[in-house]
Every structure is written in structure tokens, then in C-alpha cells.
Amino acid sequence: MKKPNILLIYTGGTIGMIKDPKTKALRAFDFGHLIEKIPELNLLDCHINTTSFENPIDSSNMNTEHWVKCAEIIEDNYKDFDGFVVLHGSDTMSYTASALSFMLEELNKPVVLTGSQLPIGDLRTDAKENLITAIQIASLTEKGKPVIQEVTLYFEYKLYRGNRTTKINAEHFEAFTSLNYPELIESGVHLNINRDVLYKPLAKKKLRVHKVLNTNVVILKLFPGISESILRSILESENLQGIVLETYGAGNTSDEKWFVDLLKVAIKKGIHIINVTQCSGGSVLMGQYQSSAQLKKIGVISGKDITTEAAITKLMYLLSLNLSKKSFKNVFQTAIRGEIT
Ligand code: ASP
């Protein structure tokens, strides 16, 4: 059987960093150095080609142009490769995984993002296992078809649906979680594939890559004591077109008149407001409490159980499609890449 071709795309992040011998600070990214450190890659049952961002970045510098660059690398190489592994800093990996899931429509090959908490050259590094298993997962086929046909994230023995993940720990090797969706694969002695929860593209269509993302958006986290004047100035910001509103519990907010009125005016002006919960897990259920019933009435969109990362990137993507107000709401509340239950 033909060995799968895997493209390794290096964007930056701790995985390829080295310690400055003088300052001990992590700096510089060196892709050559990364490959050199893992001779084990030669033992894998696949062909690996590599490519790198010209200037690899700490993922805290990630922006929509980098996402487009990444999507274009996948697009340009889509025919020639069976799977893609994207090496990425962990800080914004969930945002990138979410963004790519929306940008790559009709994807039917694996895209696996991974990285590490410790550089590849560190004795106790988590990078080797993450990288090697990510490549193995991207190489998995059954009956001539790739097992994974979606954008995923692999970290510390678990493969997740990318747009369901959140970084939850800056210290532990287990840095990510997916509280509202089960793991796709767990790596132990065997790779245990949870087949029932894998994304199954409906028909074999051609990959369509969306390269326009609208950044006239903001994430607004509510807190007790939020001031009317500050909220007003945010809602009246020039060009603002969409807000991910992080609310309490099952989608609750203050029901004070000034607060609801400010949101109402913004929605009337055409700003889309998405209600997502500040809780790490669970779902928004507008109307369950009186404090959220009014939100539903004034046209706030329910993000249901979507993550903040997926909500903001879905907002950027949908805004670029120029949908009518009604279909924007319908599409937002519907799963288009498995991001909502
Ligand atoms: N600051 C780093 C980054 O996100 C952290 C990491 O790679 O884990 O690029």
C-alpha cells in the first residue's frame, strides 16, 4: 500500500524555540533545529515534507493574515498530500484551529494542529510525543479514506475537534480541553478512535477556501459592576459589526433597563450580538431565566455550547459572507463545522 504523504507546516511556537544560553529566555525559532532533534521521524510509515512560515511567530502574534497564509499553504498542497500537521504555539492554537475549520469548507483530509509546552530540545519535552502521534493520526486511513476529515488539535495523548477546544492550563502538559464534545482519539498503547463522533463530510465536494475574515468584532466579558458609559463607548465604536458577549451561567445578564436598552440599540443598528457562556462547559439557554428572556426578545443570537474561540472566528467568517440578518442568525445557531451541538 502507498505510504501517505504528510505536509508538516511550521508556524512557530515553543516547540521550535531554543533557550538563549546567556539570558535563559526562550527565543528564536529554528525549523531546521526542530527536525534535527527528532530522528524518530524517519521511522514513521509515511513520507514527510516540511514547510515553514518565512518568519515563524510566537502564537501570541497570530492574526488573520497568518490564518490566510496557513489556509493557502493547505490549499496549494491539497492535491499532493494526504494529511497536514500544523505546528503552532499553544497560546492561540484553539483560535487558529477554529478559524481554519471555518475557512476550509468541504475539507475531507486531516488537518492536525499541535505544539508543546516545552521546546523540543528540552530533556522533559512533551514535543516529541505530540508531534509523532499527530503525524501518525494524520496518516490514518481506513478503506482508502482518511480517518480524520476535519481540523483537529492533538495535545498530551488526546485528539480533539479543533473548534471545540480551549487552552486551560499554562503549566500542565495537558493544556487543552474540550468540555462540550468528546475526544476523537485517545492515545494509549493503541490509538483508540471514537468513530461515532468524527466529522463526516456529506458528499465528496471540492475544497473551498475562504480567505476573507471581518475583524470588526469584539469579545466582551461581563462582570458585576460593568459601567454604563464604558459599555456604551464599546457598543458605539466605529465600524463595530459583531460582539461575542460572554455572559453568566446559562446565558444570563443583568436585566437592568440601561443594559438591555444599550444592547437593543446596537442590534437595531445592525450589530450582531452572540451570547456565549463564561463557564468552561455547558450551554446558553436564553429564556431559562427571566434575566435572559429579554435578550432573546431583542434579537440576541444564542451561541449555545460554542466556545468563545469558535464564536469569534465564526463571527469573522460569517460577517464576510454578507448574509441577511435573518440568515446570519440561523446560520450562527446551526452547526456548520461541528462547532455547536
Ligand atoms: N507563547 C508560546 C506560543 O503560543 C507558547 C507555546 O508555544 O506553547 O507561541
Coordinates of C-alpha atoms and ligand atoms in Angstrom, one line a residue:
M1 CA 0.0 0.0 0.0
K2 CA 1.1 3.5 -0.8
K3 CA 2.6 5.4 2.1
P4 CA 0.7 8.6 2.9
N5 CA 2.3 12.0 2.2
I6 CA 2.2 14.3 5.1
L7 CA 3.0 18.0 5.0
L8 CA 4.4 19.5 8.2
I9 CA 3.7 23.2 8.4
Y10 CA 5.7 25.1 10.9
T11 CA 4.2 28.4 12.1
G12 CA 6.3 28.9 15.2
G13 CA 5.6 28.4 19.0
T14 CA 7.6 26.9 21.8
I15 CA 8.0 23.6 20.1
G16 CA 10.8 25.1 17.9
M17 CA 12.2 27.5 20.3
I18 CA 15.7 27.4 21.9
K19 CA 17.0 28.7 25.2
D20 CA 19.3 31.7 24.8
P21 CA 22.4 30.5 26.6
K22 CA 23.0 33.9 28.2
T23 CA 19.6 35.1 29.3
K24 CA 17.9 31.7 29.5
A25 CA 14.9 33.2 27.9
L26 CA 13.1 31.3 25.1
R27 CA 13.8 32.9 21.8
A28 CA 14.2 32.4 18.1
F29 CA 12.6 29.7 16.1
D30 CA 14.6 27.3 14.1
F31 CA 12.8 24.8 11.9
G32 CA 16.0 23.0 10.9
H33 CA 16.8 22.6 14.5
L34 CA 13.4 21.1 15.2
I35 CA 13.7 18.3 12.5
E36 CA 17.3 17.6 13.6
K37 CA 16.1 16.9 17.1
I38 CA 13.7 14.2 16.1
P39 CA 15.4 11.5 14.2
E40 CA 12.4 9.3 15.1
L41 CA 10.5 11.0 12.3
N42 CA 12.4 8.8 9.9
L43 CA 10.9 5.7 11.4
L44 CA 7.3 6.8 10.7
D45 CA 5.4 4.9 8.0
C46 CA 4.8 8.0 5.8
H47 CA 6.6 10.5 3.6
I48 CA 7.1 13.8 5.4
N49 CA 7.6 17.1 3.6
T50 CA 8.1 20.3 5.6
T51 CA 7.4 23.9 5.0
S52 CA 7.7 26.9 7.3
F53 CA 6.4 30.4 7.7
E54 CA 9.1 32.7 6.4
N55 CA 9.2 34.4 9.8
P56 CA 7.9 31.9 12.4
I57 CA 6.0 33.6 15.3
D58 CA 5.1 33.2 18.9
S59 CA 1.4 32.5 18.5
S60 CA 0.5 35.5 20.6
N61 CA 1.3 37.4 17.4
M62 CA -1.2 35.4 15.4
N63 CA -3.6 37.4 13.2
T64 CA -6.0 36.8 10.3
E65 CA -3.2 37.2 7.7
H66 CA -1.4 34.3 9.3
W67 CA -4.6 32.3 9.1
V68 CA -4.9 33.0 5.5
K69 CA -1.3 32.1 4.9
C70 CA -1.8 28.8 6.6
A71 CA -5.1 28.1 4.7
E72 CA -3.3 28.9 1.4
I73 CA -0.4 26.5 2.2
I74 CA -3.0 23.8 2.7
E75 CA -4.9 24.8 -0.5
D76 CA -1.8 24.9 -2.6
N77 CA -0.7 21.4 -1.5
Y78 CA -4.1 19.8 -1.1
K79 CA -3.9 17.5 -4.1
D80 CA -0.4 16.3 -3.4
F81 CA -0.7 15.5 0.3
D82 CA -2.9 13.1 2.3
G83 CA -2.7 15.0 5.6
F84 CA -1.4 18.2 7.2
V85 CA 0.2 18.7 10.5
V86 CA 0.4 22.4 11.6
L87 CA 3.0 23.2 14.3
H88 CA 1.7 26.1 16.3
G89 CA 2.2 27.8 19.6
S90 CA -0.3 26.7 22.2
D91 CA -1.4 30.1 23.3
T92 CA -3.7 30.8 20.4
M93 CA -3.9 27.3 18.9
S94 CA -7.6 26.9 19.7
Y95 CA -8.4 30.2 17.8
T96 CA -6.4 29.1 14.8
A97 CA -8.0 25.6 14.8
S98 CA -11.4 27.2 14.9
A99 CA -10.6 29.8 12.2
L100 CA -9.2 27.1 9.9
S101 CA -12.3 24.9 10.4
F102 CA -14.5 27.7 9.0
M103 CA -12.1 28.8 6.3
L104 CA -11.6 25.2 4.9
E105 CA -15.1 24.4 3.6
E106 CA -15.6 20.8 2.3
L107 CA -12.4 19.7 3.9
N108 CA -12.0 15.9 3.6
K109 CA -8.4 15.4 4.7
P110 CA -6.9 15.6 8.1
V111 CA -5.5 18.8 9.5
V112 CA -3.9 18.3 12.9
L113 CA -2.6 21.2 14.9
T114 CA -0.1 20.5 17.6
G115 CA 2.7 22.1 19.6
S116 CA 4.2 21.7 23.0
Q117 CA 4.7 23.3 26.4
L118 CA 8.4 22.7 26.4
P119 CA 10.8 23.2 23.5
I120 CA 11.8 20.1 21.5
G121 CA 15.4 20.3 22.8
D122 CA 14.3 20.2 26.5
L123 CA 15.0 16.9 28.2
R124 CA 11.5 16.6 29.6
T125 CA 9.8 17.8 26.4
D126 CA 6.3 17.0 25.5
A127 CA 7.0 17.9 21.9
K128 CA 8.2 14.6 20.6
E129 CA 5.1 12.6 21.6
N130 CA 2.8 15.4 20.4
L131 CA 4.5 15.7 17.0
I132 CA 5.0 12.0 16.3
T133 CA 1.4 11.0 17.2
A134 CA 0.0 14.0 15.4
I135 CA 1.7 12.7 12.2
Q136 CA 0.5 9.2 12.8
I137 CA -3.0 10.4 13.2
A138 CA -2.8 12.4 10.0
S139 CA -1.6 9.3 8.3
L140 CA -4.5 7.1 9.4
T141 CA -6.6 5.6 6.6
E142 CA -9.4 3.0 6.5
K143 CA -10.6 1.5 3.3
G144 CA -8.6 4.0 1.3
K145 CA -10.1 7.0 3.1
P146 CA -8.6 9.3 5.7
V147 CA -10.0 8.5 9.2
I148 CA -9.9 12.2 10.1
Q149 CA -11.6 14.6 7.7
E150 CA -11.7 17.8 9.8
V151 CA -9.5 20.4 11.6
T152 CA -8.3 18.8 14.8
L153 CA -5.9 19.6 17.7
Y154 CA -3.6 17.0 19.3
F155 CA -2.1 17.5 22.7
E156 CA -1.0 15.2 25.5
Y157 CA -2.5 11.9 24.3
K158 CA -5.8 13.4 23.0
L159 CA -7.1 14.4 19.7
Y160 CA -9.9 16.9 19.8
R161 CA -12.2 18.6 17.3
G162 CA -10.2 21.9 16.9
N163 CA -13.2 24.2 17.1
R164 CA -14.3 22.6 20.4
T165 CA -11.1 23.3 22.3
T166 CA -9.8 25.8 24.8
K167 CA -6.4 26.3 26.3
I168 CA -7.0 25.8 30.0
N169 CA -3.5 25.5 31.6
A170 CA -0.3 27.4 31.1
E171 CA 1.7 24.9 33.0
H172 CA 0.4 21.4 32.6
F173 CA 1.2 19.3 29.6
E174 CA -2.5 18.7 29.4
A175 CA -3.0 22.2 28.3
F176 CA -6.3 21.9 26.3
T177 CA -9.8 20.6 26.9
S178 CA -13.0 20.1 25.0
L179 CA -15.7 20.2 27.6
N180 CA -18.7 20.1 25.3
Y181 CA -17.5 17.5 22.9
P182 CA -15.8 14.1 23.4
E183 CA -12.3 13.4 22.3
L184 CA -11.9 12.0 18.8
I185 CA -8.9 9.8 19.6
E186 CA -7.2 8.8 22.8
S187 CA -3.6 7.7 22.5
G188 CA -2.5 4.8 24.8
V189 CA -1.0 1.5 23.8
H190 CA -3.3 1.8 20.9
L191 CA -4.9 4.8 19.2
N192 CA -8.5 4.5 20.4
I193 CA -10.7 6.1 17.8
N194 CA -14.1 7.3 18.9
R195 CA -15.6 6.7 15.4
D196 CA -19.2 7.9 16.3
V197 CA -18.0 11.4 17.0
L198 CA -15.8 12.0 13.9
Y199 CA -16.9 14.6 11.5
K200 CA -18.2 13.0 8.3
P201 CA -18.3 15.4 5.3
L202 CA -21.6 14.7 3.5
A203 CA -20.5 14.4 -0.1
K204 CA -17.2 14.4 -1.8
K205 CA -17.0 18.0 -2.9
K206 CA -14.1 20.2 -3.8
L207 CA -12.2 22.1 -1.1
R208 CA -13.3 25.8 -0.9
V209 CA -11.0 28.1 0.9
H210 CA -12.4 31.3 2.4
K211 CA -9.8 34.0 2.7
V212 CA -11.8 37.0 3.9
L213 CA -12.4 37.4 7.6
N214 CA -14.1 40.5 9.0
T215 CA -12.2 41.8 12.1
N216 CA -14.8 44.5 13.1
V217 CA -15.6 42.4 16.1
V218 CA -15.0 42.2 19.8
I219 CA -15.3 39.8 22.7
L220 CA -17.0 41.4 25.7
K221 CA -16.8 39.6 29.0
L222 CA -19.5 40.8 31.5
F223 CA -18.6 41.3 35.2
P224 CA -20.6 42.6 38.1
G225 CA -20.1 46.4 38.2
I226 CA -19.7 46.9 34.4
S227 CA -20.2 50.6 33.8
E228 CA -22.9 52.1 31.5
S229 CA -20.5 54.7 30.0
I230 CA -17.8 52.2 29.1
L231 CA -20.3 49.7 27.7
R232 CA -21.8 52.5 25.6
S233 CA -18.5 53.6 24.2
I234 CA -17.7 50.0 23.2
L235 CA -21.1 49.5 21.5
E236 CA -20.8 52.8 19.8
S237 CA -17.3 52.1 18.4
E238 CA -16.9 53.0 14.8
N239 CA -17.2 50.0 12.4
L240 CA -18.2 47.5 15.1
Q241 CA -20.3 44.8 13.4
G242 CA -20.3 41.9 15.8
I243 CA -19.9 41.1 19.5
V244 CA -19.3 37.8 21.3
L245 CA -20.9 38.6 24.7
E246 CA -19.6 36.3 27.4
T247 CA -22.4 36.1 29.9
Y248 CA -23.0 34.3 33.2
G249 CA -24.1 30.7 33.5
A250 CA -26.7 29.6 31.0
G251 CA -26.5 32.9 29.2
N252 CA -27.7 35.3 31.9
T253 CA -27.0 39.1 32.1
S254 CA -28.2 41.9 34.2
D255 CA -31.8 42.8 33.3
E256 CA -31.4 46.4 34.3
K257 CA -33.1 48.7 31.8
W258 CA -30.0 50.7 30.8
F259 CA -28.1 47.5 30.0
V260 CA -30.8 45.9 27.9
D261 CA -31.5 49.2 26.1
L262 CA -27.9 49.6 25.1
L263 CA -27.9 46.1 23.5
K264 CA -31.2 46.8 21.9
V265 CA -30.0 49.9 20.2
A266 CA -26.8 48.2 19.0
I267 CA -28.9 45.3 17.5
K268 CA -31.2 47.8 15.8
K269 CA -28.1 49.4 14.3
G270 CA -27.2 46.1 12.7
I271 CA -24.6 44.8 15.2
H272 CA -24.8 41.0 15.7
I273 CA -24.6 40.1 19.4
I274 CA -23.8 36.4 20.2
N275 CA -24.5 35.1 23.7
V276 CA -21.8 32.6 24.9
T277 CA -21.3 31.5 28.5
Q278 CA -18.3 32.4 30.6
C279 CA -18.4 28.9 32.0
S280 CA -15.9 26.5 30.6
G281 CA -18.6 23.9 29.8
G282 CA -22.3 23.9 29.3
S283 CA -24.7 25.8 27.1
V284 CA -26.5 29.1 26.7
L285 CA -30.3 28.6 27.1
M286 CA -31.9 32.0 26.6
G287 CA -35.2 32.3 28.3
Q288 CA -34.5 29.8 31.1
Y289 CA -34.2 32.7 33.5
Q290 CA -36.0 36.0 33.3
S291 CA -32.7 37.7 33.1
S292 CA -32.0 36.2 29.7
A293 CA -35.6 36.2 28.3
Q294 CA -35.3 39.8 27.3
L295 CA -32.1 39.1 25.4
K296 CA -34.0 36.6 23.2
K297 CA -36.7 39.2 22.7
I298 CA -34.4 41.9 21.4
G299 CA -32.7 39.6 19.0
V300 CA -29.5 38.4 20.7
I301 CA -28.2 35.3 19.0
S302 CA -27.6 32.2 21.0
G303 CA -24.1 30.7 20.8
K304 CA -25.5 27.6 22.5
D305 CA -22.5 25.5 23.6
I306 CA -19.9 27.1 21.3
T307 CA -16.5 28.1 22.7
T308 CA -15.5 31.7 22.7
E309 CA -12.7 30.9 20.3
A310 CA -15.1 29.3 17.8
A311 CA -17.7 32.0 18.3
I312 CA -15.3 34.9 17.5
T313 CA -13.8 33.2 14.4
K314 CA -17.3 32.1 13.2
L315 CA -18.4 35.7 13.6
M316 CA -15.4 36.9 11.5
Y317 CA -16.2 34.3 8.8
L318 CA -20.0 34.8 8.7
L319 CA -19.7 38.6 8.6
S320 CA -17.6 38.3 5.5
L321 CA -20.4 36.4 3.7
N322 CA -22.8 39.4 3.8
L323 CA -25.8 37.4 4.9
S324 CA -29.2 38.9 5.7
K325 CA -29.8 39.5 9.3
K326 CA -32.2 36.5 9.5
S327 CA -29.9 34.0 7.8
F328 CA -27.0 35.3 9.8
K329 CA -28.8 34.3 12.9
N330 CA -30.0 30.9 11.5
V331 CA -26.5 30.0 10.3
F332 CA -24.9 31.1 13.5
Q333 CA -27.2 28.9 15.6
T334 CA -26.6 25.9 13.3
A335 CA -23.5 23.7 13.3
I336 CA -21.6 24.3 10.1
R337 CA -18.4 22.5 11.1
G338 CA -19.5 20.6 14.1
E339 CA -18.8 23.5 16.4
I340 CA -22.2 23.6 18.1
T341 CA -24.4 20.8 19.4
Ligands
ASP1 N1 3.9 31.6 23.7 C1 4.0 30.3 23.0 C2 3.2 30.4 21.8 O1 2.0 30.3 21.8 C3 3.6 29.3 23.9 C4 3.6 27.9 23.3 O2 4.0 27.6 22.2 O3 3.1 27.0 23.9 O4 3.7 30.6 20.7

